[in-house]
PDB file of C-alpha atoms in Angstrom:
ATOM      1  CA  MET A 245     114.630  49.373 102.373  1.00 92.00           C
ATOM      2  CA  THR A 246     118.334  50.465 103.567  1.00 96.00           C
ATOM      3  CA  LEU A 247     121.462  48.132 104.097  1.00 97.00           C
ATOM      4  CA  ARG A 248     121.305  48.704 107.876  1.00 97.00           C
ATOM      5  CA  ASP A 249     117.372  48.271 107.747  1.00 97.00           C
ATOM      6  CA  PHE A 250     118.261  44.935 105.679  1.00 97.00           C
ATOM      7  CA  PHE A 251     120.858  43.988 108.557  1.00 97.00           C
ATOM      8  CA  PHE A 252     118.635  45.392 111.322  1.00 96.00           C
ATOM      9  CA  HIS A 253     115.950  42.252 109.803  1.00 97.00           C
ATOM     10  CA  ASN A 254     118.435  39.261 109.027  1.00 97.00           C
ATOM     11  CA  PRO A 255     121.309  40.360 111.493  1.00 96.00           C
ATOM     12  CA  ARG A 256     123.081  36.655 111.237  1.00 97.00           C
ATOM     13  CA  ALA A 257     124.066  36.588 107.911  1.00 97.00           C
ATOM     14  CA  ALA A 258     127.278  34.392 105.765  1.00 98.00           C
ATOM     15  CA  VAL A 259     128.694  36.594 102.916  1.00 98.00           C
ATOM     16  CA  ALA A 260     129.350  35.326  99.727  1.00 97.00           C
ATOM     17  CA  PHE A 261     132.823  36.598  99.006  1.00 96.00           C
ATOM     18  CA  SER A 262     135.220  37.339  96.412  1.00 93.00           C
ATOM     19  CA  GLY A 263     137.352  40.416  97.305  1.00 90.00           C
ATOM     20  CA  GLY A 264     135.138  42.827  94.936  1.00 92.00           C
ATOM     21  CA  VAL A 265     134.114  46.184  95.182  1.00 95.00           C
ATOM     22  CA  ASP A 266     130.211  44.844  95.726  1.00 96.00           C
ATOM     23  CA  SER A 267     130.940  42.179  98.532  1.00 95.00           C
ATOM     24  CA  ALA A 268     133.453  44.251 100.619  1.00 96.00           C
ATOM     25  CA  VAL A 269     130.701  46.824 100.245  1.00 97.00           C
ATOM     26  CA  LEU A 270     128.168  43.504 101.548  1.00 97.00           C
ATOM     27  CA  LEU A 271     130.410  42.792 104.232  1.00 97.00           C
ATOM     28  CA  TRP A 272     131.170  45.826 105.185  1.00 97.00           C
ATOM     29  CA  ALA A 273     127.358  46.776 106.056  1.00 97.00           C
ATOM     30  CA  ALA A 274     126.698  43.115 107.470  1.00 97.00           C
ATOM     31  CA  LYS A 275     129.708  43.542 109.839  1.00 96.00           C
ATOM     32  CA  THR A 276     128.385  47.202 110.997  1.00 97.00           C
ATOM     33  CA  TYR A 277     124.689  46.983 110.951  1.00 97.00           C
ATOM     34  CA  GLY A 278     124.422  43.191 111.591  1.00 94.00           C
ATOM     35  CA  GLN A 279     125.389  41.170 114.169  1.00 93.00           C
ATOM     36  CA  GLN A 280     126.825  37.688 113.430  1.00 95.00           C
ATOM     37  CA  VAL A 281     128.730  37.892 110.005  1.00 96.00           C
ATOM     38  CA  ARG A 282     130.777  35.286 108.802  1.00 97.00           C
ATOM     39  CA  ALA A 283     132.246  35.975 105.159  1.00 98.00           C
ATOM     40  CA  TYR A 284     133.225  32.564 102.363  1.00 98.00           C
ATOM     41  CA  CYS A 285     135.032  32.346  99.733  1.00 96.00           C
ATOM     42  CA  VAL A 286     135.071  29.633  97.165  1.00 96.00           C
ATOM     43  CA  ARG A 287     138.758  29.037  95.827  1.00 94.00           C
ATOM     44  CA  SER A 288     138.876  27.130  92.587  1.00 94.00           C
ATOM     45  CA  PRO A 289     140.900  27.229  89.332  1.00 94.00           C
ATOM     46  CA  PHE A 290     138.588  29.533  87.816  1.00 95.00           C
ATOM     47  CA  GLN A 291     139.832  32.383  90.696  1.00 93.00           C
ATOM     48  CA  PRO A 292     143.341  34.485  89.710  1.00 92.00           C
ATOM     49  CA  ALA A 293     145.739  34.622  93.049  1.00 90.00           C
ATOM     50  CA  PHE A 294     144.811  37.533  93.229  1.00 90.00           C
ATOM     51  CA  GLU A 295     141.287  37.992  93.811  1.00 91.00           C
ATOM     52  CA  LEU A 296     141.467  35.397  96.955  1.00 92.00           C
ATOM     53  CA  ALA A 297     144.707  37.715  98.542  1.00 92.00           C
ATOM     54  CA  ASP A 298     142.261  40.740  98.120  1.00 92.00           C
ATOM     55  CA  ALA A 299     140.038  38.621 100.251  1.00 94.00           C
ATOM     56  CA  LYS A 300     141.884  37.722 102.846  1.00 95.00           C
ATOM     57  CA  GLN A 301     143.206  40.971 103.022  1.00 94.00           C
ATOM     58  CA  LEU A 302     140.159  42.699 103.340  1.00 94.00           C
ATOM     59  CA  ALA A 303     138.081  40.021 105.305  1.00 95.00           C
ATOM     60  CA  ASP A 304     141.153  41.366 107.362  1.00 95.00           C
ATOM     61  CA  ASP A 305     140.876  44.780 107.117  1.00 94.00           C
ATOM     62  CA  LEU A 306     137.065  44.402 109.015  1.00 95.00           C
ATOM     63  CA  ASN A 307     138.238  41.992 111.494  1.00 95.00           C
ATOM     64  CA  VAL A 308     135.630  39.453 110.042  1.00 97.00           C
ATOM     65  CA  MET A 309     136.106  35.553 109.964  1.00 97.00           C
ATOM     66  CA  LEU A 310     137.056  34.250 107.266  1.00 97.00           C
ATOM     67  CA  THR A 311     136.224  30.978 105.852  1.00 97.00           C
ATOM     68  CA  ILE A 312     137.964  29.236 102.613  1.00 97.00           C
ATOM     69  CA  LEU A 313     136.075  26.715 101.151  1.00 97.00           C
ATOM     70  CA  GLU A 314     137.796  24.530  97.823  1.00 95.00           C
ATOM     71  CA  THR A 315     135.645  23.238  95.043  1.00 95.00           C
ATOM     72  CA  ASP A 316     136.914  22.535  91.263  1.00 95.00           C
ATOM     73  CA  PRO A 317     134.417  23.524  89.100  1.00 96.00           C
ATOM     74  CA  LEU A 318     136.039  21.481  85.728  1.00 97.00           C
ATOM     75  CA  SER A 319     135.127  18.342  88.400  1.00 96.00           C
ATOM     76  CA  SER A 320     131.095  19.292  86.579  1.00 97.00           C
ATOM     77  CA  PRO A 321     130.707  17.916  82.407  1.00 97.00           C
ATOM     78  CA  ASP A 322     128.385  20.389  82.898  1.00 96.00           C
ATOM     79  CA  ILE A 323     130.586  23.356  83.154  1.00 97.00           C
ATOM     80  CA  ALA A 324     134.039  21.953  81.828  1.00 97.00           C
ATOM     81  CA  ALA A 325     131.841  22.256  78.375  1.00 98.00           C
ATOM     82  CA  ASN A 326     131.425  25.236  79.018  1.00 97.00           C
ATOM     83  CA  GLY A 327     128.625  26.239  77.295  1.00 96.00           C
ATOM     84  CA  PRO A 328     125.390  28.921  77.299  1.00 94.00           C
ATOM     85  CA  ASP A 329     124.407  27.926  81.226  1.00 94.00           C
ATOM     86  CA  ARG A 330     128.480  27.714  82.608  1.00 96.00           C
ATOM     87  CA  CYS A 331     127.899  30.184  84.504  1.00 94.00           C
ATOM     88  CA  TYR A 332     124.346  28.602  86.069  1.00 95.00           C
ATOM     89  CA  PHE A 333     126.191  25.583  86.584  1.00 97.00           C
ATOM     90  CA  CYS A 334     128.642  27.122  88.531  1.00 96.00           C
ATOM     91  CA  LYS A 335     127.481  29.502  89.920  1.00 95.00           C
ATOM     92  CA  ARG A 336     125.169  26.551  91.610  1.00 96.00           C
ATOM     93  CA  LEU A 337     128.382  24.640  92.555  1.00 97.00           C
ATOM     94  CA  ILE A 338     129.118  27.433  94.199  1.00 96.00           C
ATOM     95  CA  LEU A 339     126.020  28.320  96.147  1.00 96.00           C
ATOM     96  CA  SER A 340     125.994  25.010  97.081  1.00 96.00           C
ATOM     97  CA  THR A 341     129.065  25.337  99.061  1.00 97.00           C
ATOM     98  CA  ILE A 342     128.958  27.787 100.806  1.00 97.00           C
ATOM     99  CA  LEU A 343     125.629  26.706 102.058  1.00 97.00           C
ATOM    100  CA  ARG A 344     126.669  23.791 103.283  1.00 97.00           C
ATOM    101  CA  ALA A 345     129.814  25.395 105.409  1.00 98.00           C
ATOM    102  CA  ALA A 346     127.093  28.118 106.626  1.00 97.00           C
ATOM    103  CA  GLN A 347     124.565  25.408 107.276  1.00 96.00           C
ATOM    104  CA  ARG A 348     127.536  23.628 109.552  1.00 97.00           C
ATOM    105  CA  ASP A 349     128.267  27.190 111.270  1.00 97.00           C
ATOM    106  CA  GLY A 350     124.937  28.473 112.104  1.00 96.00           C
ATOM    107  CA  LEU A 351     124.244  31.081 110.076  1.00 97.00           C
ATOM    108  CA  PRO A 352     120.632  30.839 108.947  1.00 94.00           C
ATOM    109  CA  LEU A 353     120.848  33.493 105.773  1.00 97.00           C
ATOM    110  CA  VAL A 354     123.155  33.540 102.762  1.00 98.00           C
ATOM    111  CA  VAL A 355     123.899  36.556 100.821  1.00 98.00           C
ATOM    112  CA  ASP A 356     125.474  37.866  98.138  1.00 97.00           C
ATOM    113  CA  GLY A 357     127.456  40.870  96.062  1.00 95.00           C
ATOM    114  CA  SER A 358     124.133  41.088  93.311  1.00 95.00           C
ATOM    115  CA  ASN A 359     123.408  45.177  92.562  1.00 95.00           C
ATOM    116  CA  ALA A 360     120.581  46.685  91.359  1.00 94.00           C
ATOM    117  CA  SER A 361     123.067  47.240  87.892  1.00 93.00           C
ATOM    118  CA  ASP A 362     123.211  43.493  87.483  1.00 88.00           C
ATOM    119  CA  ASP A 363     120.849  42.197  84.401  1.00 84.00           C
ATOM    120  CA  PRO A 364     120.240  38.343  85.274  1.00 82.00           C
ATOM    121  CA  ALA A 365     118.850  38.325  81.180  1.00 76.00           C
ATOM    122  CA  GLN A 366     123.370  38.985  80.649  1.00 77.00           C
ATOM    123  CA  ARG A 367     123.524  36.933  83.946  1.00 84.00           C
ATOM    124  CA  PRO A 368     122.561  33.162  84.080  1.00 84.00           C
ATOM    125  CA  GLY A 369     124.407  32.493  86.692  1.00 86.00           C
ATOM    126  CA  MET A 370     121.615  34.939  89.044  1.00 89.00           C
ATOM    127  CA  ARG A 371     119.118  31.929  88.424  1.00 92.00           C
ATOM    128  CA  ALA A 372     120.399  29.775  90.844  1.00 94.00           C
ATOM    129  CA  LEU A 373     120.511  32.883  93.439  1.00 94.00           C
ATOM    130  CA  GLU A 374     116.682  31.931  93.890  1.00 92.00           C
ATOM    131  CA  GLU A 375     116.618  28.613  93.381  1.00 94.00           C
ATOM    132  CA  PHE A 376     118.903  28.582  96.417  1.00 95.00           C
ATOM    133  CA  GLY A 377     117.332  31.247  98.368  1.00 95.00           C
ATOM    134  CA  VAL A 378     119.899  33.746  98.430  1.00 97.00           C
ATOM    135  CA  ARG A 379     119.387  36.832  98.598  1.00 97.00           C
ATOM    136  CA  SER A 380     121.296  40.367  97.012  1.00 97.00           C
ATOM    137  CA  PRO A 381     121.166  43.157  99.599  1.00 97.00           C
ATOM    138  CA  LEU A 382     122.329  45.536  97.389  1.00 97.00           C
ATOM    139  CA  ARG A 383     120.087  44.832  94.912  1.00 96.00           C
ATOM    140  CA  GLU A 384     116.789  44.662  97.103  1.00 96.00           C
ATOM    141  CA  CYS A 385     117.811  47.790  97.972  1.00 97.00           C
ATOM    142  CA  GLY A 386     118.362  49.440  95.028  1.00 96.00           C
ATOM    143  CA  LEU A 387     121.379  50.336  94.742  1.00 96.00           C
ATOM    144  CA  ASP A 388     123.296  50.359  91.530  1.00 96.00           C
ATOM    145  CA  LYS A 389     126.830  50.026  90.410  1.00 94.00           C
ATOM    146  CA  GLN A 390     127.518  53.830  90.909  1.00 95.00           C
ATOM    147  CA  ALA A 391     125.821  54.271  93.857  1.00 97.00           C
ATOM    148  CA  VAL A 392     128.087  50.733  95.309  1.00 97.00           C
ATOM    149  CA  ARG A 393     131.309  52.356  95.068  1.00 96.00           C
ATOM    150  CA  GLN A 394     129.830  55.631  96.310  1.00 96.00           C
ATOM    151  CA  LEU A 395     129.286  53.994  99.601  1.00 96.00           C
ATOM    152  CA  ALA A 396     132.385  51.971  99.488  1.00 96.00           C
ATOM    153  CA  GLN A 397     134.574  55.235  99.214  1.00 96.00           C
ATOM    154  CA  LYS A 398     132.432  56.551 101.832  1.00 96.00           C
ATOM    155  CA  ALA A 399     133.549  53.764 103.630  1.00 95.00           C
ATOM    156  CA  GLY A 400     137.059  54.252 103.505  1.00 95.00           C
ATOM    157  CA  LEU A 401     137.023  50.395 101.396  1.00 94.00           C
ATOM    158  CA  PRO A 402     140.466  50.697  99.629  1.00 93.00           C
ATOM    159  CA  VAL A 403     138.499  48.735  96.404  1.00 92.00           C
ATOM    160  CA  TRP A 404     136.227  51.214  95.985  1.00 92.00           C
ATOM    161  CA  ASN A 405     137.569  52.177  92.208  1.00 90.00           C
ATOM    162  CA  LYS A 406     139.072  48.034  91.431  1.00 88.00           C
ATOM    163  CA  PRO A 407     137.795  47.255  88.078  1.00 86.00           C
ATOM    164  CA  ALA A 408     135.493  44.966  87.880  1.00 84.00           C
ATOM    165  CA  TYR A 409     136.673  41.418  87.766  1.00 86.00           C
ATOM    166  CA  ALA A 410     134.752  38.050  85.636  1.00 88.00           C
ATOM    167  CA  CYS A 411     136.042  34.932  86.173  1.00 93.00           C
ATOM    168  CA  LEU A 412     138.826  33.068  84.261  1.00 96.00           C
ATOM    169  CA  ALA A 413     136.067  30.768  82.431  1.00 96.00           C
ATOM    170  CA  THR A 414     134.661  33.818  80.809  1.00 95.00           C
ATOM    171  CA  ARG A 415     138.157  34.097  77.997  1.00 97.00           C
ATOM    172  CA  VAL A 416     137.513  30.760  76.855  1.00 97.00           C
ATOM    173  CA  PRO A 417     135.496  30.795  74.109  1.00 96.00           C
ATOM    174  CA  THR A 418     131.626  29.317  75.202  1.00 95.00           C
ATOM    175  CA  GLY A 419     131.626  26.002  73.857  1.00 96.00           C
ATOM    176  CA  THR A 420     135.646  25.523  74.253  1.00 97.00           C
ATOM    177  CA  PRO A 421     136.073  22.990  76.949  1.00 97.00           C
ATOM    178  CA  ILE A 422     137.340  24.823  79.960  1.00 98.00           C
ATOM    179  CA  THR A 423     140.928  23.137  80.399  1.00 97.00           C
ATOM    180  CA  ARG A 424     143.681  24.172  83.570  1.00 96.00           C
ATOM    181  CA  GLU A 425     146.139  24.681  81.158  1.00 97.00           C
ATOM    182  CA  ASP A 426     144.329  26.916  79.710  1.00 97.00           C
ATOM    183  CA  LEU A 427     143.354  28.998  82.858  1.00 97.00           C
ATOM    184  CA  ALA A 428     147.251  28.750  84.166  1.00 96.00           C
ATOM    185  CA  ARG A 429     148.104  30.285  80.467  1.00 97.00           C
ATOM    186  CA  VAL A 430     145.567  33.169  80.714  1.00 97.00           C
ATOM    187  CA  GLU A 431     146.065  33.620  84.520  1.00 96.00           C
ATOM    188  CA  ARG A 432     149.670  34.733  84.093  1.00 97.00           C
ATOM    189  CA  ALA A 433     148.952  36.760  80.775  1.00 98.00           C
ATOM    190  CA  GLU A 434     147.013  39.063  82.956  1.00 97.00           C
ATOM    191  CA  ALA A 435     149.462  38.478  85.628  1.00 96.00           C
ATOM    192  CA  THR A 436     152.471  40.177  83.035  1.00 97.00           C
ATOM    193  CA  LEU A 437     150.090  43.099  81.811  1.00 97.00           C
ATOM    194  CA  SER A 438     149.212  44.019  84.693  1.00 96.00           C
ATOM    195  CA  GLY A 439     152.227  44.014  86.002  1.00 96.00           C
ATOM    196  CA  LEU A 440     153.889  46.694  83.292  1.00 97.00           C
ATOM    197  CA  GLY A 441     150.418  49.076  83.991  1.00 96.00           C
ATOM    198  CA  PHE A 442     147.439  47.751  82.700  1.00 96.00           C
ATOM    199  CA  SER A 443     144.339  47.842  84.084  1.00 93.00           C
ATOM    200  CA  ASP A 444     140.732  46.867  83.413  1.00 92.00           C
ATOM    201  CA  PHE A 445     141.219  44.915  80.734  1.00 95.00           C
ATOM    202  CA  ARG A 446     140.888  40.634  79.349  1.00 96.00           C
ATOM    203  CA  VAL A 447     143.498  38.549  77.884  1.00 97.00           C
ATOM    204  CA  ARG A 448     140.737  35.826  76.366  1.00 97.00           C
ATOM    205  CA  LEU A 449     141.076  32.903  74.186  1.00 97.00           C
ATOM    206  CA  TYR A 450     141.073  33.788  69.989  1.00 95.00           C
ATOM    207  CA  HIS A 451     141.947  29.762  68.150  1.00 93.00           C
ATOM    208  CA  GLY A 452     144.999  29.317  70.349  1.00 91.00           C
ATOM    209  CA  GLY A 453     146.626  33.233  70.746  1.00 97.00           C
ATOM    210  CA  ALA A 454     145.632  35.814  72.960  1.00 98.00           C
ATOM    211  CA  ARG A 455     143.501  38.804  71.988  1.00 97.00           C
ATOM    212  CA  ILE A 456     144.032  41.193  73.885  1.00 97.00           C
ATOM    213  CA  GLN A 457     140.527  44.143  74.868  1.00 97.00           C
ATOM    214  CA  LEU A 458     141.836  46.997  76.990  1.00 96.00           C
ATOM    215  CA  PRO A 459     140.635  50.333  77.883  1.00 94.00           C
ATOM    216  CA  PRO A 460     140.245  53.232  74.906  1.00 93.00           C
ATOM    217  CA  GLY A 461     143.238  54.716  77.046  1.00 93.00           C
ATOM    218  CA  GLN A 462     145.645  52.038  77.000  1.00 96.00           C
ATOM    219  CA  LEU A 463     145.016  51.116  73.295  1.00 95.00           C
ATOM    220  CA  ALA A 464     149.054  53.458  72.838  1.00 95.00           C
ATOM    221  CA  GLN A 465     150.803  51.954  75.441  1.00 96.00           C
ATOM    222  CA  ALA A 466     150.774  48.572  74.717  1.00 97.00           C
ATOM    223  CA  VAL A 467     151.812  48.945  70.842  1.00 96.00           C
ATOM    224  CA  ALA A 468     154.394  51.076  72.922  1.00 97.00           C
ATOM    225  CA  LEU A 469     155.835  48.021  74.576  1.00 97.00           C
ATOM    226  CA  ARG A 470     154.781  44.873  71.703  1.00 96.00           C
ATOM    227  CA  ASP A 471     157.978  43.555  72.080  1.00 97.00           C
ATOM    228  CA  THR A 472     157.428  43.408  75.606  1.00 98.00           C
ATOM    229  CA  ILE A 473     154.261  42.291  75.896  1.00 98.00           C
ATOM    230  CA  THR A 474     154.888  39.031  72.546  1.00 97.00           C
ATOM    231  CA  THR A 475     158.283  37.735  74.252  1.00 97.00           C
ATOM    232  CA  ALA A 476     156.458  37.453  77.869  1.00 97.00           C
ATOM    233  CA  LEU A 477     153.471  35.800  76.261  1.00 98.00           C
ATOM    234  CA  ALA A 478     155.218  34.665  73.202  1.00 97.00           C
ATOM    235  CA  PRO A 479     155.546  30.712  75.335  1.00 96.00           C
ATOM    236  CA  ASP A 480     152.122  30.944  76.108  1.00 97.00           C
ATOM    237  CA  PHE A 481     149.887  31.806  73.029  1.00 97.00           C
ATOM    238  CA  SER A 482     150.587  30.529  69.148  1.00 95.00           C
ATOM    239  CA  ALA A 483     149.622  34.752  68.553  1.00 97.00           C
ATOM    240  CA  VAL A 484     149.545  37.971  70.522  1.00 97.00           C
ATOM    241  CA  LEU A 485     146.504  40.040  69.529  1.00 97.00           C
ATOM    242  CA  LEU A 486     145.246  43.665  69.716  1.00 96.00           C
ATOM    243  CA  ASP A 487     141.800  44.190  69.513  1.00 95.00           C
ATOM    244  CA  LEU A 488     141.577  48.049  68.720  1.00 91.00           C
ATOM    245  CA  ILE A 489     137.286  47.476  69.881  1.00 88.00           C
ATOM    246  CA  PRO A 490     138.608  48.600  73.373  1.00 79.00           C
ATOM    247  CA  ARG A 491     136.409  47.519  76.307  1.00 75.00           C
ATOM    248  CA  PRO A 492     133.665  49.993  76.773  1.00 64.00           C
TER     249      PRO A 492
END
């Protein structure tokens, strides 16, 4: 099955849209091959500002109506406690929010951007997709991460080489309760590093400090900018640590 086939048989769909490469390709395919499509982006403290900006720009570029929905995952004790199933409870909250909006707008199907490289064993949130009847066309069509990026580049989508980005909650160690303050300081730290030219990195909380994870080719740059980085992050973190095991 191809994406053309999928949206021929499912021409009216609500796209769970984040602004990343997977959901961008999905939205492009729905717009190109479907008949009625609308994008839904859920805004919460788990989402950095640039992700929402990217989603707005992409929806505008594709001439697709974007609905921004507000939700507060920290109002759920199961999510705020940050246990092993936090991602599952968060995905349920996001999907239920989108499903209500899609039903209100008369769209019979919600689709998400999970692809064939996504492993359900490592992504607890994928359980919620089946429970809510949300379909994943990229995955159903056998498109893995590499194929999705190739399709994004062929389609002329500007995010085709955008690094994968997990929500800010993943920066807090499992079992450590999530607070708005911790999410905000991680977002500030990552915005600082991005402004210094770093990419595809993470700033993770570590015993009150910031543990910076970078790709192999950026470690030397971080050492060279040590004073700049530590000075910028000092107001928010008791220590700034560079992980010598690079991001894969």
